[in-house]
Structure formats: structure tokens, C-alpha cells
Short mmCIF file of C-alpha atoms and ligand atoms in Angstrom, two decimals:
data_model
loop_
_atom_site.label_atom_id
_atom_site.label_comp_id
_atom_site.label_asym_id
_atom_site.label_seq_id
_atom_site.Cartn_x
_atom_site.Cartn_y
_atom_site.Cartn_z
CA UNK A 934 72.34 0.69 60.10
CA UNK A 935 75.90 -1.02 60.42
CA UNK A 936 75.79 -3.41 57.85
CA UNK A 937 78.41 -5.44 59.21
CA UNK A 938 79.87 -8.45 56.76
CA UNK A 939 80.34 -10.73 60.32
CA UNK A 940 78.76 -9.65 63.92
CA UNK A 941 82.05 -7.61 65.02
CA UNK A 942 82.91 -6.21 68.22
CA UNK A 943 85.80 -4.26 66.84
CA UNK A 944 86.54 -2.34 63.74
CA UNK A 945 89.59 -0.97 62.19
CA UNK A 946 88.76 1.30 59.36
CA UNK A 947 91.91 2.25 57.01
CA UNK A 948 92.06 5.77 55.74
CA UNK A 949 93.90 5.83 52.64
CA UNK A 950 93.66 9.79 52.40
CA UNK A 951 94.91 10.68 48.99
CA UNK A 952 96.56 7.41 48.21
CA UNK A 953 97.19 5.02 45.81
CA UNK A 954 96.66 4.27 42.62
CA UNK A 955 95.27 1.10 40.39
CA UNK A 956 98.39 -0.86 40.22
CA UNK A 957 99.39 0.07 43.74
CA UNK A 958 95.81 -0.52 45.07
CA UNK A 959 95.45 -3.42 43.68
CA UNK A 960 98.47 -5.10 45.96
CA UNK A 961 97.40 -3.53 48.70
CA UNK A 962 94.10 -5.20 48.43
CA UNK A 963 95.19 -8.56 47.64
CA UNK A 964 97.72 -8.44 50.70
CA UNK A 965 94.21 -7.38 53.26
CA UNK A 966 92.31 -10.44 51.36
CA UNK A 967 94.88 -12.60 52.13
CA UNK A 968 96.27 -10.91 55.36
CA UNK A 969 92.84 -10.34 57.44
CA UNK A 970 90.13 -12.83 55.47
CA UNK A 971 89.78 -14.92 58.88
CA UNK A 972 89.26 -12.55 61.33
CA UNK A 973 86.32 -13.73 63.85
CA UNK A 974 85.85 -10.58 65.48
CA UNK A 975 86.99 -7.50 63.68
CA UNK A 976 85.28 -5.80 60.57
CA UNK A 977 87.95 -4.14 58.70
CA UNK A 978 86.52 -1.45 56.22
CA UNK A 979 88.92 0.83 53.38
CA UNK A 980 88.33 4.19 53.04
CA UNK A 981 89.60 5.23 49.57
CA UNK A 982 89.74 8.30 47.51
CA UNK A 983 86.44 8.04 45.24
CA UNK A 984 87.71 7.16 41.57
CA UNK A 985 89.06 3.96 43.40
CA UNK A 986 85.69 2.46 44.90
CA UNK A 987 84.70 0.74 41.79
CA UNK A 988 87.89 -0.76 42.01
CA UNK A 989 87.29 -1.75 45.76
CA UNK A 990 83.76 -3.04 44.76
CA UNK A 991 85.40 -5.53 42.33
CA UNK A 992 88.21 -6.62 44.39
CA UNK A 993 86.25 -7.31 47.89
CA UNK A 994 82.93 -7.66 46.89
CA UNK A 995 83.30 -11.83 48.23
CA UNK A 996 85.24 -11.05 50.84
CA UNK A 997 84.45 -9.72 54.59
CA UNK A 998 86.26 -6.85 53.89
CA UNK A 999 83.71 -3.88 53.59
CA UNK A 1000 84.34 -0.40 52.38
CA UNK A 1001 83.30 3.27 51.97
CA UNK A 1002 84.40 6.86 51.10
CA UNK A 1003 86.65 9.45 52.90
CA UNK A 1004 83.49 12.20 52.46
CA UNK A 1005 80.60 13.08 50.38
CA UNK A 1006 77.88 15.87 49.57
CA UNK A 1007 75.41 17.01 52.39
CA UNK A 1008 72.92 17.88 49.32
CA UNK A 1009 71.16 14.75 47.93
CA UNK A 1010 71.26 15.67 44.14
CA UNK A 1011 71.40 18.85 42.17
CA UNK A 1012 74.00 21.63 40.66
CA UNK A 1013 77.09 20.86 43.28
CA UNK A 1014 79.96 21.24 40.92
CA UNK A 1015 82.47 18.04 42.60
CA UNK A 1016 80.66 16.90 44.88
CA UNK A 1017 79.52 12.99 45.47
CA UNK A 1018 76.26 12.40 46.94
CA UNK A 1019 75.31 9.44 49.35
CA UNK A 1020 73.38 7.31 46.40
CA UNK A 1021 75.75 7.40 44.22
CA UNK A 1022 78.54 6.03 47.22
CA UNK A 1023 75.92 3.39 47.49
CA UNK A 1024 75.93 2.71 43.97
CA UNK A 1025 79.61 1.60 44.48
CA UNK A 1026 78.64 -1.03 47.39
CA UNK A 1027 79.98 1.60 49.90
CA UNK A 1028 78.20 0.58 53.43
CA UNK A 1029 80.36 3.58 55.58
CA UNK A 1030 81.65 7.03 54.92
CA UNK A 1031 83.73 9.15 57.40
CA UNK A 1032 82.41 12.80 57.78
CA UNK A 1033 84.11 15.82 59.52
CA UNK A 1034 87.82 14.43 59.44
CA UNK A 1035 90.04 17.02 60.59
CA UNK A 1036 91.94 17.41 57.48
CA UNK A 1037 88.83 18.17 55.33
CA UNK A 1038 86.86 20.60 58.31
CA UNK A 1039 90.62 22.60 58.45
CA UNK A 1040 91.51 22.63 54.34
CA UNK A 1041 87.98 23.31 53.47
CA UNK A 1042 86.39 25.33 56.26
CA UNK A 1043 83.53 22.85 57.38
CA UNK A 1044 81.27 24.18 59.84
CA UNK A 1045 79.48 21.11 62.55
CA UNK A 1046 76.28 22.41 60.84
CA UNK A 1047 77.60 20.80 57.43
CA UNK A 1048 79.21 17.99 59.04
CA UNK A 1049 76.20 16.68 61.00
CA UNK A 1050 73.96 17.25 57.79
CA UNK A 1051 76.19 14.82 56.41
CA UNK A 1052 75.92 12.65 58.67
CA UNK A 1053 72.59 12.33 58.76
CA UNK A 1054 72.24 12.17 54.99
CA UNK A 1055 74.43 9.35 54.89
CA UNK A 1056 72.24 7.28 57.64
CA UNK A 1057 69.37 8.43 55.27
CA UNK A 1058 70.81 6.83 52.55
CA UNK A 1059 71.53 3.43 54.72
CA UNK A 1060 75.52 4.59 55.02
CA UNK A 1061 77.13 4.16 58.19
CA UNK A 1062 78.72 7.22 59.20
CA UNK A 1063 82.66 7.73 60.49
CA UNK A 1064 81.90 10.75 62.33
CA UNK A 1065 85.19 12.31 63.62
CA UNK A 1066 85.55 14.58 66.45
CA UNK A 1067 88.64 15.84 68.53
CA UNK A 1068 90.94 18.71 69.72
CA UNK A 1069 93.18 20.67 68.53
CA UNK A 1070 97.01 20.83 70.31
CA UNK A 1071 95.99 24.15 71.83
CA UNK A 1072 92.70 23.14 73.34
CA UNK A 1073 94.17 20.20 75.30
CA UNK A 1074 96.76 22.55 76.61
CA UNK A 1075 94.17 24.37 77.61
CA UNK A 1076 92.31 21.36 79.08
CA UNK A 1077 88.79 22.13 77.43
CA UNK A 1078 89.13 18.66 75.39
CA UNK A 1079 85.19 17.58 76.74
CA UNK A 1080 84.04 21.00 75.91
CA UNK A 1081 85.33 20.62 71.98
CA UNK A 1082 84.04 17.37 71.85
CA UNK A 1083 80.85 17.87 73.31
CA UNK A 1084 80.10 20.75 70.78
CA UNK A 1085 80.89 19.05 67.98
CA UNK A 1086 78.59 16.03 69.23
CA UNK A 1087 75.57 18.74 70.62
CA UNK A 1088 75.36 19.78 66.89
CA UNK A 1089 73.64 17.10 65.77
CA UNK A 1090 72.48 16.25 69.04
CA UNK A 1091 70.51 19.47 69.01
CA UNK A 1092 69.71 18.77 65.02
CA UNK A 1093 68.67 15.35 65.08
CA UNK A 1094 68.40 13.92 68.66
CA UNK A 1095 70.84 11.54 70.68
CA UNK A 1096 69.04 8.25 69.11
CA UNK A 1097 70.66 10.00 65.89
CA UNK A 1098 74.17 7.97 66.88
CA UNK A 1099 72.54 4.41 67.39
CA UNK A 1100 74.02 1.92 64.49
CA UNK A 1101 76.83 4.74 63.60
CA UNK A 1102 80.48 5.43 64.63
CA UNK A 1103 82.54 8.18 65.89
CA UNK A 1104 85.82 8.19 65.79
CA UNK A 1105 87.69 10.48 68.41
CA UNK A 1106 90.55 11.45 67.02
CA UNK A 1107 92.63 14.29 68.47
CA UNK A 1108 93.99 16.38 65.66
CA UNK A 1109 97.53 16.41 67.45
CA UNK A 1110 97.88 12.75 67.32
CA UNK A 1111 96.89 12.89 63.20
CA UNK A 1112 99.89 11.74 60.71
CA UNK A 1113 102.39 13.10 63.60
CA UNK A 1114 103.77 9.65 65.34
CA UNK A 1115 102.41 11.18 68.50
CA UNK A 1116 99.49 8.98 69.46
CA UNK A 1117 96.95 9.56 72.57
CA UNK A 1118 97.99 7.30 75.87
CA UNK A 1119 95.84 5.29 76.74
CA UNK A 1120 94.89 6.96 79.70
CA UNK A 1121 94.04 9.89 77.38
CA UNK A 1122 91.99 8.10 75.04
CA UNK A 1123 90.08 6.23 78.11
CA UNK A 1124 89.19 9.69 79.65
CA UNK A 1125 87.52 11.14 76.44
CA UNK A 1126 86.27 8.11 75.28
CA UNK A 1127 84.35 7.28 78.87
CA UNK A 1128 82.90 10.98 78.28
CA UNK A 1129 81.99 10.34 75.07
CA UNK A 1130 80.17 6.89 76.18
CA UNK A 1131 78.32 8.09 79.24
CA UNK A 1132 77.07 12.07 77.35
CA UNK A 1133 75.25 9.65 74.97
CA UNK A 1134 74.58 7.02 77.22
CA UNK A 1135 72.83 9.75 79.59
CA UNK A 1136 70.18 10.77 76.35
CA UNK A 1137 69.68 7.44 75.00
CA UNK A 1138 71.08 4.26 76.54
CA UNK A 1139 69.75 2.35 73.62
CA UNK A 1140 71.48 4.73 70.99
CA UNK A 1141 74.73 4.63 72.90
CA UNK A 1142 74.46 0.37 73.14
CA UNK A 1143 74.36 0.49 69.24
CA UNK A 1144 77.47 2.97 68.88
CA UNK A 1145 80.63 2.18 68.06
CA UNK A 1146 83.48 4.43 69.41
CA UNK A 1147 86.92 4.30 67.66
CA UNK A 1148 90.07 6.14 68.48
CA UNK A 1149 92.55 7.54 65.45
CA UNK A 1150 95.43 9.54 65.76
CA UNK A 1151 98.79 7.42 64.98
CA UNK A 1152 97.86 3.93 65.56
CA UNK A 1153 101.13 1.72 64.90
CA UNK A 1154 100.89 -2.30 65.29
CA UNK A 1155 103.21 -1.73 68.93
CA UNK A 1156 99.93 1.16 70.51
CA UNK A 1157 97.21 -0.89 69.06
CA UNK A 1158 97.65 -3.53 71.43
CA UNK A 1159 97.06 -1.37 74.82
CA UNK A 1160 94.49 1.23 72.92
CA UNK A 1161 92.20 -1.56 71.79
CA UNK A 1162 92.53 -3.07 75.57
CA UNK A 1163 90.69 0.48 76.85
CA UNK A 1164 87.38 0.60 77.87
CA UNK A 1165 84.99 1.75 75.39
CA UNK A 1166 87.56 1.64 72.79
CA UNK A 1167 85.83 -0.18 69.76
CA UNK A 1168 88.42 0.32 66.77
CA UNK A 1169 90.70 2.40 65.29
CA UNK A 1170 90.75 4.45 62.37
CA UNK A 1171 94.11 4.45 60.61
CA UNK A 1172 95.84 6.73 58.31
CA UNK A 1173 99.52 6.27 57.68
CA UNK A 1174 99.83 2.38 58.62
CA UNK A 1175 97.08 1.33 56.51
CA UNK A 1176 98.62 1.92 53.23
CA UNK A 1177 100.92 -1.22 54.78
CA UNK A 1178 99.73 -4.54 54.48
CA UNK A 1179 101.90 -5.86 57.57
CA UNK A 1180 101.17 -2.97 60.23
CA UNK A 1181 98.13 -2.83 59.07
CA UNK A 1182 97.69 -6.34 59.18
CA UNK A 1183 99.44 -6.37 62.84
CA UNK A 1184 96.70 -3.89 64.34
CA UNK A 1185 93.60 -5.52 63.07
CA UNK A 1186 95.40 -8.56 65.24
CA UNK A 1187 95.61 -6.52 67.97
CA UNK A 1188 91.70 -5.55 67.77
CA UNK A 1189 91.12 -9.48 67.17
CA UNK A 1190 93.21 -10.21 70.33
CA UNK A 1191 91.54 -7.55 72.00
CA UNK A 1192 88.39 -9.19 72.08
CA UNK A 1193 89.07 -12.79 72.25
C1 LIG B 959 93.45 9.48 60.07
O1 LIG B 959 93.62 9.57 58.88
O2 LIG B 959 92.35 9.67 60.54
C2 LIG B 959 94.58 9.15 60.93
C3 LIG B 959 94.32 8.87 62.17
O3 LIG B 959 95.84 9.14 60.38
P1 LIG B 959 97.18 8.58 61.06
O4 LIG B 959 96.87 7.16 61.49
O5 LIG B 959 98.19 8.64 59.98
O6 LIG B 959 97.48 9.45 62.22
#
């Protein structure tokens, strides 16, 4: 279920990646709680590296600010040397997790098979799942962009059913537009976010009402303000301008302003 701290029709999820650490956390979190604490229509949630989400549970624990982890185990407990399992993210007050970013499926060889187990563990566990999916450079080139996408989303629509994605996210993020200043137009993102919107919508209407579609890929406060405009564009995750407190500050305006 998305848990949401106020009703939100956008979100903007910061990725901190392999960021930060307690001193420097700890201004970055007091500039959100006093940068974004009266937004009316966006839910922002942090994504931090794990050893900091105690730290995130005692900072924004009274605030609207939500958070969750950057991955976790598809197992639910046992001998997995390193891993973190759902429970104990929810130990830590974590209400989201992002599964299958590109950096993790590339670096560490996840298949969709282990990626959609996650995701479904993590709705299991009452998590809200980040699921990302996107192309590489070569596949746009090649124009199969829907066919990528569409397998990675058949996985666990095959697994688990379509209803599978009601009260979760995805976030399309083309792999391209990841940490390289190179973001999707607008246009781009509309045309693989509409396909996105109407495959689900086409298995389960009521699913795809209760999804959440975000774009990532080089989100800067200037594209944020026409990419949150799109149709069907709910959020953004963001990597590089979330670990500052004014850009970062400046696109969850832009989602605000987007809706009001
Ligand atoms: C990401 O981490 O998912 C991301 C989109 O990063 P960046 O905003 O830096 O491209």
C-alpha cells in the first residue's frame, strides 16, 4: 500500500546512491525539513544507503518527509551473507524501497526474475516498491524502447498478475539519461510513459488508477518544470541533485506547481 504521510499527487523520491555520511546527512536533512515541510501536494521520500536509515528514522520521523532503502533481499530471512530483508527495512520506519535500479541490475548481474521477486516481497512486507525500468543507449538507437520496457514489466506481470502494480511505483528511467546531464525530452518521456500507462491500464484499470509513474534520468530544478507538466508523469526520482538542498528543493516546487 502507499503509505503516503499527506494524499499526494506527485512524488519526488531522492536517491542518495552511495552518499553521505552522519555529519553530512544530518544537514542535508535539516535543509529538506526546513526546505519542503509545507508542501500540499508532493510526498518527498529519501532513499539512503542502509547504515543511515536509523538516522533518517530519528531525524523525520514528525515530519511529512517519508523514507526507504536503495534495495534489499528477495529472501525473507535465512543464511544471505549482506543482504537486508524487507522486515528488517520496516523495522527502520522505511514505507518504500526502489528495486531493479540500473546501477545495481548492471554491477551485480540482476536478472527481472530477482527483481520482480523483490518487488513483490517488499509489497508483502507492506513496502512500497520503486520499481525501475528503462533502456539502454543502444536499444533506443535501435528504437525497441517499448519492447525493453515491456519485458521487464511482463516479468512480474506473468509472475504475479497486472493488479500486482496497484498502490506501487515505477520509475522509468532510461539508463542513458542516469548521472550523465542528458535527461529524456519531454516528448520522450510522454511516449514511454503513455505506453507504460495504457499496457497496465489494458490488464487492470483499477491497478493502473492506483500506480504511480515517475520519470528519473537527470532531473535538474530548470527540466523538472516541463517533465512534471507531461501526462502521466507522477514524480521524479533523483540522483545527483538530491544530495542539494536548493535543486532539490527547486524540483519538488516544480512537482508542487505542477499540480496546483
Ligand atoms: C537515479 O539515481 O536514479 C538517477 C536518476 O540519478 P540522476 O538524477 O543523477 O541521473
Amino acid at each position: 500500500m502507499i503509505q503516503t504521510k499527506n494524499p499526494a499527487k506527485k512524488f519526488v523520491v531522492a536517491n542518495w546512491k552511495m552518499h553521505g555520511n552522519l555529519k553530512q546527512n544530518q544537514a542535508l536533512l535539516e535543509a529538506y525539513i526546513q526546505n519542503l515541510s509545507n508542501l500540499k501536494h508532493t510526498q518527498v521520500v529519501v532513499c539512503t544507503p542502509y547504515p543511515y536509515l536509523a538516522q533518517l528514522q530519528s531525524m523525520l520521523s514528525n515530519t511529512d518527509i517519508a523514507w526507504g532503502a536503495q534495495n534489499m533481499a528477495k529472501n525473507e530471512v535465512g543464511p544471505f551473507t549482506g543482504e537486508v530483508s524487507a522486515e528488517m527495512l520496516r523495522d527502520f520506519g522505511c514505507e518504500y524501497v526502489i528495486v531493479g535500479h540500473s546501477e545495481r541490475a548492471t554491477a551485480y548481474c540482476e536478472s527481472d526474475e530477482n527483481i520482480a521477486q523483490k518487488f513483490m516481497v517488499a509489497k508483502q512486507h507492506g513496502l512500497t516498491p520503486i520499481l525501475c525500468v528503462g533502456e539502454t543507449l543502444i536499444e533506443r538507437e535501435a528504437g525497441v524502447m517499448e519492447l525493453v520496457v515491456g519485458k521487464q514489466l511482463d516479468t512480474i506481470i506473468k509472475l504475479y498478475g497486472a493488479g500486482a502494480f496497484a498502490d506501487a511505483i515505477i520509475s522509468y528511467e532510461p539508463i542513458w539519461a542516469i548521472g550523465t546531464g542528458l535527461a529524456a525530452t519531454p516528448e520522450q518521456a510522454r511516449a514511454i510513459h503513455k505506453f507504460i500507462h495504457n499496457k497496465i491500464a489494458a490488464l487492470n484499470i483499477e491497478a493502473e488508477n492506483r500506480l504511480k509513474i515517475l520519470y528519473g534520468g537527470s532531473v535538474n530544478p530548470q527540466n523538472a518544470v516541463q517533465l512534471f507538466q507531461v501526462e502521466n508523469i507522477d514524480g521524479g526520482l533523483v540522483g545527483k541533485c538530491s544530495l542539494n538542498a536548493k535543486e532539490f528543493e527547486s524540483i519538488c516546487r516544480a512537482a508542487e506547481l505542477s499540480v496546483s
